[in-house]
Amino acid sequence: MKKKILIVEDEKMLAEMYKNKLENEGFGVLLAFDAAEALELAKKEKPDMILLDILLPGEKNGLFFLKNQKQISEIAQIPVIAFSNYDDPKTKKEALEMGAKDYLIKADYTPREIVEKIKIYLKY
Amino acid sequence: METLLLIFSPLSILLILLLGVVVLLKDPKNRVHLSFFGICLSLSTWLLTNFIVDTTNNLEVAFFFSKLAIMGPVFAAPISYYFSLIFPLPLRKFTRKEFFVIILGIMFFLILLPTRFNIEKVWTEEWGVSFRPGPLYYFLFFYLIIYFFFIFLNISKAFRTGNKKEKTQLQYLLMGFSFALLIGIATNLILPLLGYNKLVKIGPPLSVVFFVGFTSYTIVTKQLFGINVILTQIVVGIMAIILFIQTLLSEGPYWRILNLTALLFFLFFSWLLIRYTFLEIKRREEAEKLSQAKSEFLSIASHQLRTPLTVIKGYLSMLLEGGYGQVEGQIKRVLENVYLANERLIRLVNDFLKASRIETGKIDLNLEKTNLETLIENVVSELEIKAKEKNLYLIFEKPKEPIPEILADKEKIREVLVNLIDNGIRYTKSGGIRVGFEQEKKFIRIFVQDTGEGLEKKDLEKLFESFSRGSAGEKLFVEGAGLGLYIAKKIVELHKGKIWAESEGKGKGSTFYVELPLR
């Protein structure tokens, strides 16, 4: 069965690019553009993994998503990779402490390298 | 003096308990706050039992409480040890073995508490109750010295690995401890040796108040003043109290007026000094806020710059991988060049961000046990392909004996090594690069030696400055912003290490050295 990845990304160009790549690699892809939408979609669809941008619109950013995800039992165990160009050590530390499996800087990875990381975390 | 003791002792007990409760209520589930409350409870119990012994007329009551007094320090010492393991940063987990040893120690004292091994007898003297201690009493000093030794070790370790704020917190802890010790020694050793015994009983409560005061302040205050600021205020406070007492005890109106005038002048100038100190603190707070704002701006700016670069990188890589159909010949070469140019831009943004963070002091080290041999092996295998593309050798000369692990930020040291070896590859036309170790007693030295263009003496001096490049680099290679070695130097210096380069001149290759302390 196809593995489902939820991409939480407010930049449409990036969202489209990663969706394209992941679908070509045989994954099902869901898109959310902010943290609130992501939480609702995660509850409804129960994805196998979440790629989470940190700087999201409004006050509810990626850290808000991580905090709330842990409080919802049906989605608390879904692995999350924080995936952002916001390279702030304090934010990175907070995200990892809140349960993110990794904190990747988007600009350091090609889409193919991201797919490889996802496969490692999904234990393909 | 008896009146002073009657007022000061209960006040100090109340103050210590109050400080303990205030700290506990700040964060009741926090182990630091909980253990500090435990210390306050133990010390106030010790002071209370001493106070009862000093003020009672009943010998049986005095005998009972003088035996009980030992339990205050017996509990305070292991709780303080645990506190030193977790404050201001957790050094390691508290082990089961330690727990059992501590329980054994406490049980030992509890069992012998009611016996004559503790206190042999009590009797009344002119000045109060005296007692003859048993061997347990002397064993207590040995017990406390052992604990102080390990507490001191923990504090030293925390000081070596802590950041700026944590180091300030430890300075406060040590300051409180030093004051407590000084007062204890002065009132219980030096003054009695000089024949002045009256302040002996005031020593313990006074020293404990200082210790607890400093420690509670350092736990609850989010922003600590520098230790020099607090010292200034303490000195001013002590001088004011001395002048005030002197005024009160003056003989005759003439001296009273003179001392009062001196006190008023002193208070006025002290107020000016303290006001200046607080203005200085406010200025520093604003500078810190500005620095924080700058750091956030840098992170946001680099995020905004990286976003379009990520899109370009992503689509170009997918095009080159054939994700949108086969790409060949000239089109492929063009796309590859655009991809490489984009990678340069991304590296530039990364380097600018790192250099700016270094300049504003916003780099923290994530220290962990690091196997340098494994780290270098990984870096060499990563860069081998790049060296082969230029027909250069890249050799790692493994050490004959295993290199001890050191405390280091793995990622940052890796970055330094990548920078040095990558530079070696870039600045070498033929031959290759050797990487190896030299181990000394107190540090490990890594060398990266190349057969490249070499460096002139004038280059060696400026090599690790920002936006600098040797004269060879100006000819061979103009990528990068000249920040790589500057960043490498800052990272190595943060590890309390050294980095330098040696070369016999143009065309004679160069060797870069990184020295890291063994810890």
XYZ file of C-alpha atoms in Angstrom:
643
model
C 0.000 0.000 0.000
C 1.192 3.521 -0.840
C 2.781 5.409 2.027
C 1.172 8.803 2.654
C 3.264 11.894 3.327
C 1.728 15.100 4.629
C 3.695 18.166 3.515
C 3.063 21.265 5.612
C 4.416 24.106 3.480
C 3.148 27.623 2.835
C 5.397 28.334 -0.192
C 3.335 27.061 -3.130
C 6.373 26.595 -5.424
C 8.147 24.408 -2.869
C 5.002 22.484 -1.978
C 4.380 21.700 -5.647
C 8.013 20.674 -6.235
C 8.153 18.224 -3.308
C 4.688 16.867 -4.144
C 5.852 16.238 -7.703
C 8.972 14.402 -6.596
C 7.311 12.324 -3.908
C 4.479 11.254 -6.221
C 7.061 10.228 -8.839
C 8.676 8.088 -6.142
C 5.406 6.310 -5.462
C 4.227 8.130 -2.349
C 0.760 9.524 -1.776
C 1.001 13.238 -0.938
C -1.230 15.528 1.099
C -0.661 19.268 1.276
C -1.433 21.693 4.088
C -0.525 25.372 4.067
C -0.698 26.172 7.771
C -0.502 24.429 11.140
C -4.243 24.367 11.840
C -5.042 22.836 8.442
C -2.188 20.346 8.964
C -3.595 19.156 12.303
C -7.057 18.623 10.814
C -5.686 16.816 7.760
C -3.405 14.626 9.913
C -6.366 13.598 12.118
C -8.488 12.798 9.076
C -5.925 11.033 6.854
C -3.414 9.565 9.353
C -0.335 10.005 7.120
C 2.721 7.781 7.570
C 5.045 10.770 7.900
C 4.856 14.551 8.126
C 7.276 16.984 6.464
C 6.823 20.123 8.492
C 7.914 23.642 7.615
C 8.590 25.782 10.674
C 7.857 29.349 9.535
C 4.167 29.146 8.712
C 1.547 31.897 8.298
C 0.123 33.533 11.412
C 1.232 32.882 14.964
C 0.684 29.135 14.690
C 4.009 27.955 13.343
C 5.621 24.539 13.040
C 6.374 24.430 16.772
C 2.664 25.005 17.478
C 1.902 22.000 15.274
C 4.445 19.803 17.114
C 3.108 20.804 20.517
C -0.497 20.104 19.551
C 0.287 16.901 17.662
C 1.620 15.342 20.873
C -1.653 16.131 22.635
C -3.804 14.331 20.051
C -3.368 10.595 20.709
C -4.442 9.422 17.225
C -1.652 11.396 15.498
C 0.939 11.713 18.299
C 3.025 8.792 17.003
C 3.317 9.953 13.386
C 7.002 10.734 12.721
C 7.680 14.373 11.855
C 10.685 15.762 10.017
C 11.067 19.495 10.581
C 12.024 20.854 7.214
C 12.826 24.538 7.038
C 15.180 27.196 5.785
C 14.907 28.871 9.202
C 18.303 27.996 10.604
C 17.890 29.160 14.182
C 19.668 26.960 16.786
C 17.081 27.730 19.484
C 14.163 26.785 17.213
C 15.970 23.640 16.081
C 16.549 22.579 19.677
C 12.907 23.243 20.565
C 11.640 21.285 17.575
C 13.803 18.267 18.414
C 12.780 18.443 22.077
C 9.139 18.547 20.978
C 9.580 15.273 19.138
C 10.701 16.065 15.593
C 12.875 13.214 14.302
C 15.175 15.589 12.460
C 15.549 19.254 11.522
C 16.683 19.631 7.922
C 17.611 22.844 6.151
C 15.780 22.679 2.812
C 18.487 24.469 0.846
C 21.017 21.789 1.816
C 19.061 18.937 0.204
C 17.855 18.087 -3.285
C 14.373 16.542 -3.510
C 16.007 13.142 -4.179
C 18.036 13.455 -0.950
C 14.845 14.328 0.936
C 13.182 11.185 -0.427
C 16.150 9.136 0.827
C 15.806 10.670 4.293
C 12.072 9.916 4.310
C 12.748 6.300 3.330
C 15.255 5.966 6.199
C 12.749 7.274 8.732
C 9.954 5.122 7.289
C 12.370 2.157 7.466
C 11.961 1.179 3.820
C 25.608 39.624 71.902
C 23.048 37.204 73.386
C 20.298 39.596 72.277
C 21.804 39.718 68.774
C 21.812 35.910 68.661
C 18.237 35.723 69.953
C 17.094 38.023 67.122
C 19.393 36.984 64.292
C 19.191 33.180 64.544
C 15.403 32.784 64.288
C 15.314 35.498 61.618
C 17.905 33.663 59.553
C 16.023 30.362 59.960
C 12.830 32.040 58.752
C 14.662 33.734 55.888
C 16.228 30.474 54.705
C 12.883 28.662 54.856
C 11.181 31.535 53.072
C 13.804 31.558 50.293
C 13.426 27.793 49.959
C 9.633 28.069 49.658
C 9.829 30.981 47.187
C 12.204 29.040 44.942
C 10.055 25.893 45.215
C 6.841 27.745 44.338
C 8.500 29.240 41.251
C 8.540 25.769 39.686
C 7.420 23.005 42.091
C 8.060 20.128 39.659
C 11.561 21.256 38.727
C 14.218 19.034 40.317
C 16.594 21.991 40.764
C 13.961 23.899 42.749
C 12.979 20.792 44.713
C 16.524 19.921 45.706
C 17.263 23.540 46.635
C 14.228 23.460 48.938
C 15.629 20.251 50.435
C 18.937 22.019 51.125
C 17.124 24.961 52.780
C 15.049 22.584 54.915
C 18.140 20.656 56.069
C 20.147 23.799 56.836
C 17.290 25.488 58.688
C 16.816 22.286 60.738
C 20.509 22.408 61.633
C 20.267 26.086 62.621
C 17.077 25.494 64.629
C 18.594 22.635 66.639
C 21.707 24.757 67.308
C 19.509 27.657 68.391
C 17.570 25.470 70.825
C 20.815 24.124 72.300
C 22.194 27.697 72.669
C 19.099 29.096 74.341
C 17.704 26.309 76.516
C 18.319 26.021 80.258
C 17.228 22.389 80.314
C 20.227 20.035 79.955
C 18.101 17.122 78.765
C 16.611 19.245 75.994
C 20.091 20.507 75.099
C 21.422 16.923 75.015
C 18.574 15.759 72.768
C 18.853 18.603 70.270
C 22.649 18.607 70.158
C 22.433 14.973 69.034
C 19.744 15.832 66.498
C 21.767 18.760 65.092
C 24.002 16.395 63.119
C 21.126 15.384 60.804
C 20.949 18.821 59.165
C 24.385 18.578 57.508
C 23.965 14.790 56.976
C 20.991 15.482 54.673
C 22.217 18.823 53.311
C 25.458 17.339 51.933
C 23.983 14.632 49.634
C 21.148 16.928 48.490
C 23.787 19.554 47.644
C 25.722 16.892 45.737
C 22.624 16.036 43.711
C 22.011 19.751 43.184
C 25.554 20.168 41.832
C 24.825 17.349 39.331
C 21.823 19.128 37.841
C 22.439 22.855 38.278
C 22.916 24.916 36.195
C 23.102 22.162 33.582
C 22.564 18.419 33.973
C 26.026 16.854 33.874
C 24.848 13.261 33.795
C 22.186 10.933 35.236
C 22.143 10.284 38.963
C 22.981 6.590 39.220
C 21.429 3.888 41.382
C 24.872 3.158 42.826
C 25.156 6.758 44.030
C 21.677 6.567 45.524
C 22.541 3.442 47.541
C 25.828 4.884 48.779
C 24.021 8.043 49.916
C 21.284 6.046 51.676
C 23.951 3.928 53.384
C 25.689 7.060 54.648
C 22.471 8.548 55.996
C 21.461 5.235 57.644
C 24.892 5.049 59.309
C 24.358 8.427 60.969
C 20.705 7.702 61.820
C 21.631 4.471 63.596
C 24.398 6.110 65.666
C 22.461 9.336 66.260
C 21.005 8.481 69.691
C 24.232 6.903 70.961
C 27.221 8.327 72.800
C 29.220 7.962 69.585
C 27.450 11.166 68.578
C 27.459 13.408 71.673
C 29.020 12.009 74.842
C 27.754 14.565 77.332
C 26.518 18.125 77.753
C 26.952 20.542 80.625
C 26.373 24.218 81.325
C 29.146 26.793 81.292
C 29.063 30.517 82.077
C 28.367 31.411 78.489
C 25.963 28.579 77.736
C 25.790 24.867 76.974
C 28.959 22.984 76.128
C 29.179 19.453 74.800
C 31.748 16.714 74.347
C 31.441 15.286 70.858
C 31.886 11.590 70.160
C 33.770 10.061 67.194
C 30.678 10.373 64.993
C 30.906 14.156 65.239
C 34.449 14.063 63.796
C 33.380 11.508 61.215
C 30.800 14.059 60.098
C 33.605 16.447 59.067
C 35.184 13.696 57.003
C 31.745 12.932 55.472
C 31.257 16.639 54.602
C 34.772 17.004 53.137
C 34.176 14.028 50.813
C 30.900 15.522 49.629
C 32.426 19.016 49.198
C 35.204 17.481 47.130
C 32.729 15.846 44.708
C 30.515 18.945 44.675
C 33.545 21.013 43.752
C 34.428 18.526 40.969
C 30.917 18.789 39.546
C 30.976 22.582 39.672
C 34.382 22.642 37.903
C 33.104 20.284 35.210
C 29.978 22.379 34.710
C 32.107 25.530 34.504
C 34.272 24.002 31.761
C 31.332 22.962 29.622
C 28.763 25.648 30.443
C 27.745 28.626 28.342
C 28.107 32.263 29.443
C 24.927 32.365 31.564
C 25.669 29.019 33.199
C 29.195 30.186 34.052
C 27.749 33.313 35.707
C 25.336 31.152 37.707
C 28.247 29.012 38.888
C 30.215 32.118 39.833
C 27.277 33.153 42.021
C 27.181 29.680 43.597
C 30.909 29.791 44.295
C 30.621 33.364 45.596
C 27.897 32.343 48.051
C 29.908 29.332 49.106
C 33.110 31.414 49.510
C 31.324 34.049 51.592
C 29.795 31.342 53.772
C 33.183 29.695 54.218
C 34.944 33.020 54.970
C 32.363 34.008 57.574
C 32.471 30.518 59.090
C 36.275 30.555 59.291
C 36.369 34.143 60.610
C 33.763 33.646 63.348
C 34.644 30.069 64.304
C 38.393 29.945 63.829
C 40.264 33.261 63.402
C 38.397 35.421 65.930
C 38.376 32.672 68.622
C 42.134 32.182 68.040
C 42.555 35.909 68.711
C 40.587 35.402 71.935
C 37.322 36.826 70.671
C 34.671 34.100 71.043
C 31.532 36.188 71.127
C 30.764 35.858 67.401
C 31.158 32.046 67.256
C 27.449 31.351 67.488
C 26.529 34.020 64.916
C 28.820 32.373 62.327
C 26.615 29.450 61.198
C 23.369 31.406 60.647
C 25.197 34.280 58.938
C 27.170 31.996 56.615
C 24.111 29.931 55.708
C 22.080 33.084 54.922
C 24.781 34.223 52.503
C 25.012 30.842 50.807
C 21.259 30.379 50.506
C 20.766 34.009 49.454
C 23.218 33.783 46.571
C 22.003 30.378 45.444
C 18.299 31.231 45.476
C 18.998 34.420 43.552
C 20.920 32.551 40.907
C 18.150 29.963 40.494
C 15.172 32.275 40.153
C 16.600 35.274 38.339
C 16.266 34.945 34.580
C 18.868 37.579 33.970
C 21.874 37.593 36.241
C 23.936 40.639 36.878
C 27.649 40.236 36.529
C 29.286 39.102 39.721
C 31.151 42.410 40.017
C 27.842 44.305 40.243
C 26.603 42.198 43.132
C 29.973 42.435 44.873
C 29.842 46.233 44.629
C 26.407 46.281 46.229
C 27.456 43.886 48.980
C 30.547 45.920 49.815
C 28.471 49.115 49.873
C 25.874 47.435 52.076
C 28.457 46.127 54.530
C 30.187 49.521 54.739
C 26.852 51.246 55.350
C 25.997 48.787 58.158
C 29.435 49.248 59.757
C 29.136 53.052 59.601
C 25.608 52.887 60.987
C 26.677 50.686 63.920
C 29.644 52.971 64.470
C 27.304 55.980 64.574
C 25.038 54.267 67.094
C 27.951 53.245 69.304
C 29.703 56.648 69.131
C 30.710 58.183 72.440
C 29.665 61.797 72.773
C 27.715 64.098 70.468
C 30.808 65.293 68.583
C 31.735 61.818 67.340
C 28.097 60.995 66.724
C 27.674 64.001 64.431
C 30.972 63.262 62.648
C 30.088 59.590 62.087
C 26.561 60.503 61.023
C 27.947 62.995 58.484
C 30.342 60.344 57.169
C 27.446 57.878 56.915
C 25.270 60.380 54.999
C 28.060 61.239 52.560
C 28.763 57.553 52.069
C 25.077 56.805 51.435
C 24.852 59.636 48.905
C 27.879 58.486 46.912
C 26.763 54.866 47.177
C 23.405 55.859 45.732
C 25.224 57.504 42.813
C 27.377 54.424 42.318
C 24.432 52.028 42.418
C 22.416 54.274 40.103
C 25.286 54.269 37.627
C 25.524 50.486 37.943
C 21.856 50.049 37.130
C 22.088 52.423 34.178
C 25.007 50.373 32.944
C 22.949 47.185 33.359
C 20.047 48.769 31.467
C 22.406 49.771 28.653
C 23.711 46.211 28.480
C 20.189 44.792 28.491
C 19.299 47.002 25.557
C 22.482 45.983 23.743
C 21.547 42.339 24.364
C 18.027 42.936 23.019
C 19.533 44.571 19.944
C 21.887 41.645 19.486
C 18.937 39.247 19.812
C 16.969 41.263 17.269
C 19.961 41.185 14.915
C 20.227 37.436 15.295
C 16.538 36.953 14.522
C 16.850 39.278 11.544
C 19.772 37.214 10.251
C 17.819 33.985 10.565
C 14.768 35.447 8.827
C 16.863 37.121 6.099
C 18.748 33.907 5.364
C 15.432 32.028 5.335
C 14.039 34.447 2.752
C 17.186 34.203 0.632
C 17.252 30.406 0.830
C 13.646 29.869 -0.257
C 14.064 30.811 -3.940
C 17.491 29.139 -3.979
C 15.852 25.924 -2.748
C 13.320 26.044 -5.571
C 16.097 26.525 -8.141
C 18.217 23.748 -6.592
C 15.264 21.381 -6.417
C 14.016 21.795 -9.987
C 17.510 21.815 -11.488
C 18.418 18.589 -9.707
C 15.180 16.978 -10.861
C 15.853 18.116 -14.445
C 19.407 16.737 -14.365
C 18.181 13.434 -12.892
C 15.885 13.079 -15.894
C 12.725 13.642 -13.924
C 11.236 15.682 -16.803
C 12.767 13.733 -19.648
C 16.340 12.975 -20.712
C 18.669 15.989 -20.750
C 21.891 15.692 -22.728
C 24.785 17.499 -24.348
C 24.992 21.262 -24.133
C 21.679 21.698 -22.329
C 22.902 19.325 -19.639
C 26.194 21.240 -19.293
C 24.327 24.546 -19.014
C 22.005 23.158 -16.373
C 24.956 21.712 -14.438
C 26.683 25.117 -14.414
C 23.532 26.844 -13.232
C 23.183 24.183 -10.527
C 26.802 24.736 -9.388
C 26.353 28.504 -9.374
C 23.238 28.097 -7.279
C 25.145 25.834 -4.858
C 27.737 28.576 -4.495
C 25.042 31.060 -3.613
C 23.612 28.685 -1.016
C 27.081 28.216 0.503
C 27.568 31.984 0.563
C 24.313 32.490 2.440
C 25.298 29.721 4.886
C 28.763 31.216 5.415
C 27.433 34.745 5.924
C 24.927 33.484 8.451
C 27.583 31.522 10.355
C 30.074 34.405 10.322
C 27.393 36.846 11.540
C 26.383 34.464 14.317
C 30.023 34.140 15.363
C 30.401 37.927 15.395
C 27.368 38.368 17.639
C 28.431 35.498 19.916
C 25.336 33.434 19.110
C 27.148 30.164 18.509
C 26.650 27.483 21.197
C 28.599 24.272 21.261
C 26.803 20.943 21.508
C 29.575 19.036 23.304
C 29.614 15.229 23.238
C 32.180 12.425 23.294
C 33.713 12.454 19.817
C 35.878 9.912 18.064
C 38.061 12.088 15.828
C 39.401 9.085 13.912
C 35.891 8.091 12.797
C 35.049 11.726 12.020
C 38.091 12.164 9.773
C 37.417 8.817 8.039
C 33.905 9.971 7.185
C 35.077 13.347 5.877
C 37.848 11.746 3.806
C 35.489 9.202 2.239
C 33.046 12.026 1.467
C 35.707 14.120 -0.306
C 37.576 11.260 -1.987
C 35.498 11.560 -5.159
C 36.295 15.253 -5.472
C 40.016 14.563 -5.073
C 39.901 11.723 -7.655
C 38.201 14.028 -10.174
C 41.358 16.194 -10.033
C 43.665 13.126 -10.028
C 44.808 13.944 -6.523
C 45.387 11.466 -3.715
C 43.596 11.923 -0.398
C 45.143 9.768 2.294
C 44.190 9.413 5.931
C 47.182 8.214 7.947
C 45.526 6.269 10.711
C 47.214 6.546 14.116
C 49.155 3.529 15.396
C 47.304 3.634 18.705
C 43.658 4.592 19.139
C 43.096 8.284 19.742
C 41.131 9.007 22.948
C 37.664 10.476 22.511
C 37.363 14.179 23.259
C 34.490 16.458 24.206
C 33.604 18.355 21.047
C 30.749 19.599 18.873
C 30.879 16.862 16.225
C 29.097 18.819 13.517
C 31.218 21.919 13.913
C 34.537 20.062 14.031
C 33.400 18.130 10.973
C 32.776 21.454 9.264
C 36.333 22.593 10.116
C 37.808 19.383 8.691
C 35.695 19.575 5.524
C 36.829 23.168 5.052
C 40.538 22.358 5.443
C 40.525 19.235 3.267
C 38.272 20.849 0.664
C 40.639 23.841 0.540
C 43.564 21.438 0.122
C 41.838 19.862 -2.878
C 40.910 23.209 -4.420
C 44.347 24.798 -4.071
C 46.334 21.777 -5.301
C 47.020 21.082 -8.978
C 49.010 17.875 -8.628
C 50.016 15.432 -5.916
C 47.511 15.248 -3.114
C 46.523 15.671 0.511
C 47.553 13.760 3.647
C 45.539 13.909 6.858
C 46.796 12.571 10.179
C 47.187 12.919 13.941
C 49.867 13.905 16.378
C 49.008 13.172 19.981
C 50.506 15.149 22.855
C 49.839 14.858 26.582
C 47.137 17.477 26.865
C 45.870 17.839 23.321
C 45.381 16.178 19.944
C 46.775 17.780 16.820
C 45.266 17.094 13.412
C 47.268 18.021 10.336
C 46.097 18.484 6.743
C 49.097 18.615 4.441
C 48.883 19.348 0.718
C 51.303 19.571 -2.192
C 49.602 22.710 -3.453
C 50.674 26.223 -4.283
C 51.891 26.952 -0.764
C 51.586 30.173 1.163
C 53.810 33.209 1.504
C 54.657 34.506 4.958
C 52.415 37.536 4.542
C 49.488 35.233 3.674
C 49.995 33.107 6.787
C 49.430 36.091 9.027
C 46.096 37.066 7.501
C 44.761 33.688 6.457
C 42.232 33.258 9.248
C 40.778 36.748 8.997
C 37.394 37.192 7.351
C 37.260 37.860 3.611
C 40.877 36.852 3.252
C 42.480 34.469 0.804
C 46.098 33.674 0.161
C 47.704 34.950 -3.013
C 47.504 31.441 -4.503
C 43.777 31.443 -3.943
C 43.422 34.717 -5.764
C 44.828 33.084 -8.881
C 43.468 29.569 -8.666
C 40.145 29.848 -7.111
C 37.756 32.729 -6.657
C 34.703 30.944 -5.344
C 33.588 31.532 -1.812
C 33.634 34.677 0.261
C 36.881 33.991 2.121
C 34.975 33.165 5.297
C 35.739 29.446 5.552
C 39.010 29.682 7.513
C 37.683 32.532 9.638
C 34.707 30.381 10.658
C 37.015 27.378 11.207
C 39.237 29.465 13.493
C 36.291 30.683 15.552
C 34.927 27.154 15.939
C 38.323 25.808 17.055
C 38.770 28.713 19.489
C 35.323 28.012 20.970
C 36.674 24.526 21.701
C 39.641 26.189 23.468
C 41.878 24.909 20.688
C 44.276 26.412 18.148
C 44.428 26.476 14.371
C 47.312 27.629 12.236
C 49.061 27.061 8.934
C 52.662 26.501 7.970
C 54.301 26.662 4.583
C 57.839 26.911 3.269
C 56.724 29.277 0.584
C 55.247 29.422 -2.887
C 55.079 26.122 -4.696
C 56.077 24.164 -1.588
C 52.683 23.087 -0.316
C 51.196 23.896 3.065
C 50.131 22.192 6.264
C 47.172 23.224 8.362
C 47.086 22.239 12.018
C 44.119 21.976 14.389
C 44.906 21.427 18.044
C 42.108 20.383 20.389
C 42.401 19.874 24.138
C 41.979 16.374 25.550
C 38.933 16.477 27.849
